[in-house]
Coordinates of C-alpha atoms in Angstrom, one line a residue:
M1 CA -0.5 27.0 14.5
P2 CA -0.4 23.2 13.8
S3 CA 2.2 21.0 15.3
V4 CA 4.9 19.2 13.3
E5 CA 3.2 16.1 14.2
D6 CA -0.3 17.6 12.9
R7 CA 1.7 18.7 9.8
E8 CA 3.4 15.5 9.1
A9 CA -0.1 13.6 9.6
A10 CA -1.4 15.7 7.1
G11 CA 0.8 14.5 4.6
E12 CA 3.4 17.3 4.1
V13 CA 6.6 16.5 2.7
R14 CA 9.4 17.9 4.9
E15 CA 12.8 18.7 3.5
F16 CA 16.0 19.0 5.3
S17 CA 19.8 19.5 4.8
T18 CA 22.8 20.1 6.6
R19 CA 26.7 19.5 7.0
D20 CA 26.3 19.4 10.6
I21 CA 26.4 16.1 12.0
D22 CA 24.6 17.0 15.5
Q23 CA 21.6 18.3 13.5
A24 CA 21.6 15.5 11.2
R25 CA 21.4 13.0 14.1
A26 CA 18.6 15.2 15.7
Q27 CA 16.5 15.2 12.5
V28 CA 16.9 11.7 11.5
S29 CA 16.1 10.6 15.1
S30 CA 12.9 12.6 15.1
A31 CA 11.7 11.2 12.0
Y32 CA 12.5 7.4 12.8
Y33 CA 14.2 6.3 16.1
P34 CA 16.8 7.7 18.6
L35 CA 20.2 6.5 16.9
A36 CA 24.0 7.2 17.2
L37 CA 25.4 8.7 13.8
R38 CA 29.0 9.0 13.0
P39 CA 31.0 9.8 9.6
S40 CA 34.1 7.5 8.4
G41 CA 37.2 9.4 8.2
S42 CA 37.0 13.3 8.0
S43 CA 34.0 15.3 9.1
A44 CA 34.3 18.0 6.7
R45 CA 33.0 16.0 3.9
F46 CA 30.0 15.2 5.7
S47 CA 26.4 16.6 4.6
L48 CA 22.9 15.1 4.9
R49 CA 19.9 15.6 2.3
M50 CA 16.5 14.1 3.7
R51 CA 12.7 14.3 2.4
T52 CA 10.2 12.5 4.3
V53 CA 6.3 12.0 4.1
V54 CA 4.1 10.4 6.5
L55 CA 1.0 8.2 5.5
G56 CA -0.8 6.8 8.6
P57 CA 1.5 4.5 10.2
L58 CA 4.2 4.8 7.4
V59 CA 6.9 7.0 7.4
L60 CA 9.3 7.4 4.0
G61 CA 12.0 9.1 3.3
E62 CA 14.9 9.7 1.1
L63 CA 18.0 10.3 2.5
T64 CA 21.4 10.7 1.0
Y65 CA 25.1 11.2 2.9
T66 CA 28.1 12.4 1.2
S67 CA 30.8 10.7 3.3
D68 CA 30.6 7.0 4.6
V69 CA 28.5 7.1 7.8
T70 CA 27.7 4.5 10.8
K71 CA 24.3 4.5 12.2
D72 CA 23.6 2.5 15.2
C73 CA 19.9 2.4 15.8
G74 CA 19.8 -0.2 18.8
E75 CA 16.8 -2.1 18.7
L76 CA 13.8 -0.5 17.0
D77 CA 11.3 -1.7 19.3
T78 CA 8.2 0.3 18.2
A79 CA 8.5 -0.5 14.4
Y80 CA 9.5 -2.3 11.6
H81 CA 11.9 -0.9 9.0
V82 CA 12.7 -1.4 5.3
N83 CA 15.9 0.4 3.6
V84 CA 15.8 0.3 -0.1
P85 CA 19.0 1.7 -1.9
I86 CA 18.3 3.7 -5.1
C87 CA 21.9 3.6 -5.6
G88 CA 24.8 2.7 -4.0
E89 CA 25.2 0.1 -1.0
V90 CA 24.6 -0.1 2.6
R91 CA 26.3 -2.8 4.8
T92 CA 23.7 -3.8 7.4
S93 CA 22.8 -6.1 10.3
C94 CA 19.9 -6.8 12.5
G95 CA 20.4 -9.4 15.1
D96 CA 22.4 -12.1 13.9
Q97 CA 21.4 -11.4 10.2
Q98 CA 23.7 -9.6 7.9
V99 CA 23.4 -8.2 4.1
V100 CA 24.8 -5.6 2.0
A101 CA 21.5 -3.6 0.6
T102 CA 22.0 -2.5 -2.9
P103 CA 19.0 -1.5 -5.6
R104 CA 18.5 -5.6 -5.8
T105 CA 18.5 -6.3 -2.3
A106 CA 16.7 -4.4 0.2
A107 CA 17.0 -4.7 4.1
V108 CA 14.0 -5.7 6.3
F109 CA 14.7 -4.7 10.1
N110 CA 12.6 -6.2 13.0
P111 CA 11.4 -4.4 16.0
T112 CA 13.9 -6.7 18.2
G113 CA 17.5 -7.3 17.6
H114 CA 20.2 -5.0 17.2
T115 CA 19.9 -2.8 14.1
L116 CA 23.2 -1.4 12.7
L117 CA 24.1 0.1 9.7
D118 CA 27.7 -0.3 9.5
R119 CA 28.8 1.5 6.3
W120 CA 26.4 3.6 4.5
A121 CA 28.7 4.3 1.7
A122 CA 29.1 7.8 0.4
G123 CA 26.7 9.1 -2.2
T124 CA 24.4 6.1 -1.3
T125 CA 20.6 7.0 -1.5
Q126 CA 17.9 5.0 0.3
L127 CA 14.3 5.1 0.5
C128 CA 13.9 4.6 4.6
L129 CA 10.5 3.1 5.2
K130 CA 9.4 2.9 9.0
I131 CA 6.1 1.0 9.5
D132 CA 4.6 1.0 12.8
R133 CA 4.7 -2.4 14.6
R134 CA 0.9 -2.2 15.5
A135 CA 0.0 -1.8 11.9
V136 CA 1.7 -4.9 10.9
N137 CA 0.4 -6.8 13.9
Q138 CA -3.1 -5.8 13.0
E139 CA -2.7 -6.7 9.3
L140 CA -1.4 -10.3 10.3
T141 CA -4.2 -10.6 13.2
D142 CA -6.8 -9.8 10.5
R143 CA -5.4 -12.3 7.7
L144 CA -4.8 -15.2 10.2
E145 CA -7.9 -14.6 12.0
R146 CA -6.6 -15.0 15.2
P147 CA -4.6 -12.7 17.9
I148 CA -0.7 -12.6 17.7
H149 CA 1.0 -12.7 20.8
V150 CA 4.4 -12.9 19.2
P151 CA 5.8 -10.3 16.5
A152 CA 6.7 -11.5 13.1
C153 CA 10.4 -11.7 12.5
F154 CA 11.4 -11.2 8.9
D155 CA 14.4 -12.4 6.9
L156 CA 16.8 -9.6 6.8
A157 CA 17.6 -9.7 3.0
M158 CA 14.6 -8.9 0.6
D159 CA 15.1 -9.9 -3.4
L160 CA 13.8 -7.1 -5.1
E161 CA 14.1 -8.8 -8.3
S162 CA 11.8 -11.8 -7.5
P163 CA 8.0 -11.3 -8.7
S164 CA 6.9 -10.6 -5.3
G165 CA 9.7 -8.2 -4.6
R166 CA 9.3 -6.0 -7.8
T167 CA 5.4 -6.1 -6.8
W168 CA 5.9 -4.7 -3.5
L169 CA 8.9 -2.2 -4.6
H170 CA 6.1 -0.9 -7.2
A171 CA 3.6 -0.2 -4.1
L172 CA 6.5 1.7 -2.3
Q173 CA 7.2 3.8 -5.4
L174 CA 3.8 4.9 -5.3
L175 CA 4.4 6.4 -1.9
A176 CA 7.6 7.8 -3.1
S177 CA 6.0 9.7 -5.7
E178 CA 4.6 11.9 -3.1
L179 CA 8.2 13.2 -2.3
D180 CA 8.3 14.5 -6.0
A181 CA 4.5 15.8 -6.5
P182 CA 3.1 16.0 -2.6
G183 CA -0.5 16.7 -2.4
G184 CA -1.6 13.4 -4.4
L185 CA -2.4 9.9 -2.3
V186 CA -2.2 11.4 1.1
T187 CA -4.9 13.9 0.5
Q188 CA -7.5 11.0 -0.8
P189 CA -8.3 8.9 2.2
L190 CA -9.3 6.0 0.0
L191 CA -6.4 5.9 -2.1
A192 CA -4.0 6.4 0.8
Q193 CA -5.8 3.3 2.5
E194 CA -5.2 1.2 -0.5
V195 CA -1.5 2.5 -0.9
Q196 CA -0.9 1.6 3.0
R197 CA -2.4 -1.8 2.9
L198 CA -0.6 -2.8 -0.3
I199 CA 2.9 -1.8 1.2
V200 CA 2.0 -3.5 4.7
G201 CA 0.1 -6.5 3.3
G202 CA 2.7 -7.0 0.2
L203 CA 5.4 -7.1 3.1
L204 CA 3.8 -10.1 4.6
W205 CA 3.1 -11.8 1.7
G206 CA 6.1 -11.1 -0.2
Q207 CA 8.9 -11.3 2.5
R208 CA 9.4 -14.6 4.3
H209 CA 8.9 -14.2 8.0
S210 CA 7.9 -16.3 11.0
Y211 CA 4.0 -16.5 10.1
S212 CA 4.7 -17.1 6.2
E213 CA 3.7 -20.8 6.2
A214 CA 0.4 -20.0 8.3
L215 CA -0.4 -17.4 6.1
R216 CA -0.3 -19.5 3.2
E217 CA -2.3 -22.2 4.7
G218 CA -5.6 -23.0 2.9
T219 CA -8.6 -21.5 4.1
A220 CA -11.9 -23.2 4.4
A221 CA -14.5 -22.3 1.7
L222 CA -16.9 -19.7 2.3
R223 CA -20.6 -20.3 1.8
P224 CA -21.8 -17.9 -0.7
R225 CA -24.2 -16.1 1.8
T226 CA -20.8 -14.2 3.3
V227 CA -19.9 -13.0 -0.3
K228 CA -23.4 -11.9 -0.9
I229 CA -23.6 -9.9 2.1
S230 CA -20.5 -7.8 1.1
M231 CA -21.8 -7.5 -2.5
E232 CA -25.0 -6.3 -1.0
L233 CA -23.5 -3.7 0.8
I234 CA -21.4 -2.8 -2.3
E235 CA -24.4 -2.5 -4.5
Q236 CA -26.4 -0.3 -2.0
H237 CA -23.9 1.9 -1.0
P238 CA -21.1 2.1 -3.9
E239 CA -20.2 5.4 -3.2
R240 CA -19.2 4.6 0.4
P241 CA -15.0 4.3 0.6
W242 CA -15.5 0.9 1.7
T243 CA -12.6 -1.0 3.0
V244 CA -12.0 -4.8 2.7
R245 CA -11.8 -5.0 6.4
E246 CA -15.2 -3.0 6.8
L247 CA -16.7 -5.4 4.5
A248 CA -15.2 -8.5 6.1
N249 CA -16.4 -7.2 9.6
A250 CA -20.0 -6.9 8.5
S251 CA -20.1 -10.1 6.7
G252 CA -18.6 -12.0 9.7
V253 CA -15.6 -13.2 8.8
G254 CA -11.8 -12.6 8.4
I255 CA -10.1 -10.4 5.5
R256 CA -8.4 -13.4 4.0
A257 CA -11.6 -15.5 4.2
L258 CA -13.2 -12.7 2.3
E259 CA -10.8 -12.1 -0.3
D260 CA -10.6 -16.0 -1.1
G261 CA -14.4 -16.3 -1.3
F262 CA -14.5 -13.1 -3.7
R263 CA -11.9 -15.1 -5.8
R264 CA -13.8 -18.1 -6.0
Y265 CA -17.2 -16.9 -6.2
V266 CA -16.8 -13.7 -8.1
G267 CA -13.4 -14.0 -10.1
E268 CA -12.1 -10.8 -8.4
S269 CA -10.9 -9.3 -5.4
P270 CA -13.9 -7.0 -3.6
T271 CA -11.9 -3.7 -4.1
A272 CA -11.9 -4.7 -8.1
H273 CA -15.8 -5.4 -7.7
L274 CA -16.6 -2.3 -5.8
R275 CA -14.4 -0.4 -9.0
R276 CA -16.8 -2.3 -11.4
V277 CA -20.0 -1.7 -9.5
R278 CA -19.1 2.2 -9.3
L279 CA -18.2 2.4 -13.1
D280 CA -21.4 0.7 -14.0
R281 CA -23.1 3.8 -12.0
V282 CA -21.5 6.4 -13.4
R283 CA -22.3 4.9 -17.2
A284 CA -25.8 4.6 -16.5
E285 CA -25.8 8.2 -15.1
L286 CA -23.8 9.7 -18.1
S287 CA -26.1 7.9 -20.8
A288 CA -29.3 9.8 -19.2
A289 CA -27.5 12.8 -18.2
R290 CA -29.4 16.2 -18.4
P291 CA -27.7 18.8 -20.3
G292 CA -24.7 20.8 -18.1
T293 CA -23.8 17.4 -16.5
T294 CA -20.0 17.3 -16.1
V295 CA -18.0 13.9 -15.8
S296 CA -16.2 15.0 -12.9
E297 CA -19.3 15.5 -10.6
V298 CA -20.8 12.1 -11.7
A299 CA -17.5 10.5 -10.9
Y300 CA -17.1 12.3 -7.8
R301 CA -20.6 11.2 -6.6
W302 CA -19.8 7.7 -7.2
G303 CA -16.5 7.7 -5.2
F304 CA -13.9 8.2 -7.8
T305 CA -11.4 10.8 -6.3
H306 CA -8.6 10.6 -9.0
L307 CA -10.2 11.7 -12.1
G308 CA -7.0 10.5 -14.3
R309 CA -7.4 6.7 -13.1
F310 CA -11.0 7.2 -13.2
A311 CA -10.7 7.8 -17.1
G312 CA -8.3 5.1 -17.7
A313 CA -10.5 2.6 -15.7
Y314 CA -13.5 3.6 -17.6
A315 CA -12.0 3.5 -21.2
E316 CA -10.6 0.0 -20.4
A317 CA -13.9 -1.3 -19.0
F318 CA -16.4 0.3 -21.9
G319 CA -14.1 0.9 -24.8
E320 CA -14.6 4.6 -25.1
P321 CA -13.8 7.6 -22.6
P322 CA -16.4 9.0 -20.3
S323 CA -17.0 12.2 -22.2
A324 CA -18.0 10.1 -25.2
T325 CA -20.8 8.6 -23.4
L326 CA -22.0 12.0 -22.0
R327 CA -22.0 13.4 -25.4
Y328 CA -23.7 10.7 -27.1
G329 CA -25.2 8.7 -24.7
S330 CA -25.2 4.9 -25.0
P331 CA -27.2 3.5 -27.8
R332 CA -24.3 1.0 -28.5
P333 CA -23.6 -1.9 -26.3
A334 CA -20.4 -1.4 -24.2
R335 CA -17.3 -3.4 -25.0
R336 CA -16.8 -4.4 -21.5
R337 CA -14.2 -7.0 -20.5
R338 CA -15.7 -10.4 -19.2
H339 CA -15.5 -11.1 -15.6
S340 CA -16.4 -14.4 -14.1
G341 CA -18.3 -13.1 -11.5
D342 CA -20.9 -11.1 -13.8
H343 CA -23.5 -13.8 -12.8
L344 CA -23.3 -14.1 -9.0
A345 CA -26.8 -15.6 -9.0
T346 CA -25.5 -19.1 -10.4
T347 CA -23.0 -18.9 -7.6
A348 CA -24.3 -21.9 -5.8
S349 CA -24.5 -24.2 -8.9
S350 CA -20.9 -23.1 -9.8
A351 CA -19.2 -23.2 -6.4
G352 CA -17.2 -25.9 -7.4
K353 CA -15.5 -24.1 -10.5
T354 CA -12.6 -22.4 -10.2
A355 CA -12.8 -18.7 -11.0
T356 CA -10.6 -16.8 -13.7
S357 CA -8.3 -14.0 -12.4
A358 CA -9.7 -10.3 -13.0
T359 CA -7.3 -7.2 -12.7
T360 CA -7.3 -5.7 -9.1
L361 CA -8.0 -2.0 -9.6
V362 CA -8.0 1.0 -6.8
P363 CA -11.2 2.7 -6.7

């Protein structure tokens, strides 16, 4: 029988509820960190409802207490943590920072500094995200292109109504959807990696921390050769579940430098370019398909694992659903949206031009 850790690593949603304080303390400590938990007032009103799911270095839970509680976590040490109230409020502190977390303001806790949830108000439901400290360090190392010897220290209060806060919250909600409909993202490795990176990378870009200014410093322009290496790899094997980190390593540059190069010379991210190449391959195969061919088998062959998202992206790119291409072939020109990177062969002559932006899609 697989262990609890094995089941959680596979993305199983775990649900738990209890009216017993000791059981609640044990379950929350097991999912997150050792902590002291005590209700305010009569313990007769106490209960906990908790659902959790694991995505690699991320643990996301939805927790509700029916009475006011205090949670003392000490120093988290091994992880960063973000609490996002869905309703209600939580008075919190980390080190010398304090904030009242609400649906408009999340709380971002650092590995160092005493973490205290002084008053989790009765009926408050929070999304509680644990992020392994190593994942944050690795993402920061990749983007700064140098080792990190001192962990990032985030501001405690996160404005969820700012543009960056809203974007980050949308990424978190993708993972939170697993709690209601398990078996989606976490069973698709490529999608799971992208969601994980959106959450960790989005936190680093969207929430102020001790390395924010270093992240925003300009990166020296890439030579087109480094971009072309990545593009050639994608063209040769678009069906492979490439990550930006793999492409950057193969090109001999860091993630941030490669992404900057793609924005300048291609006009879209490496991920968006990978999807575009895959869509072109699918369209070509559907146009020349033999009887008995199905859209799903072609889509899977070229690396698309979520048929609903694939169909939407295909229709947006070509102005018709993939089933129409399969049925009628492709005598008509595709109504593809223009991308600034459609002619990379002219990169050298256009290196000084500013590329237009393109929508980034997850393959």
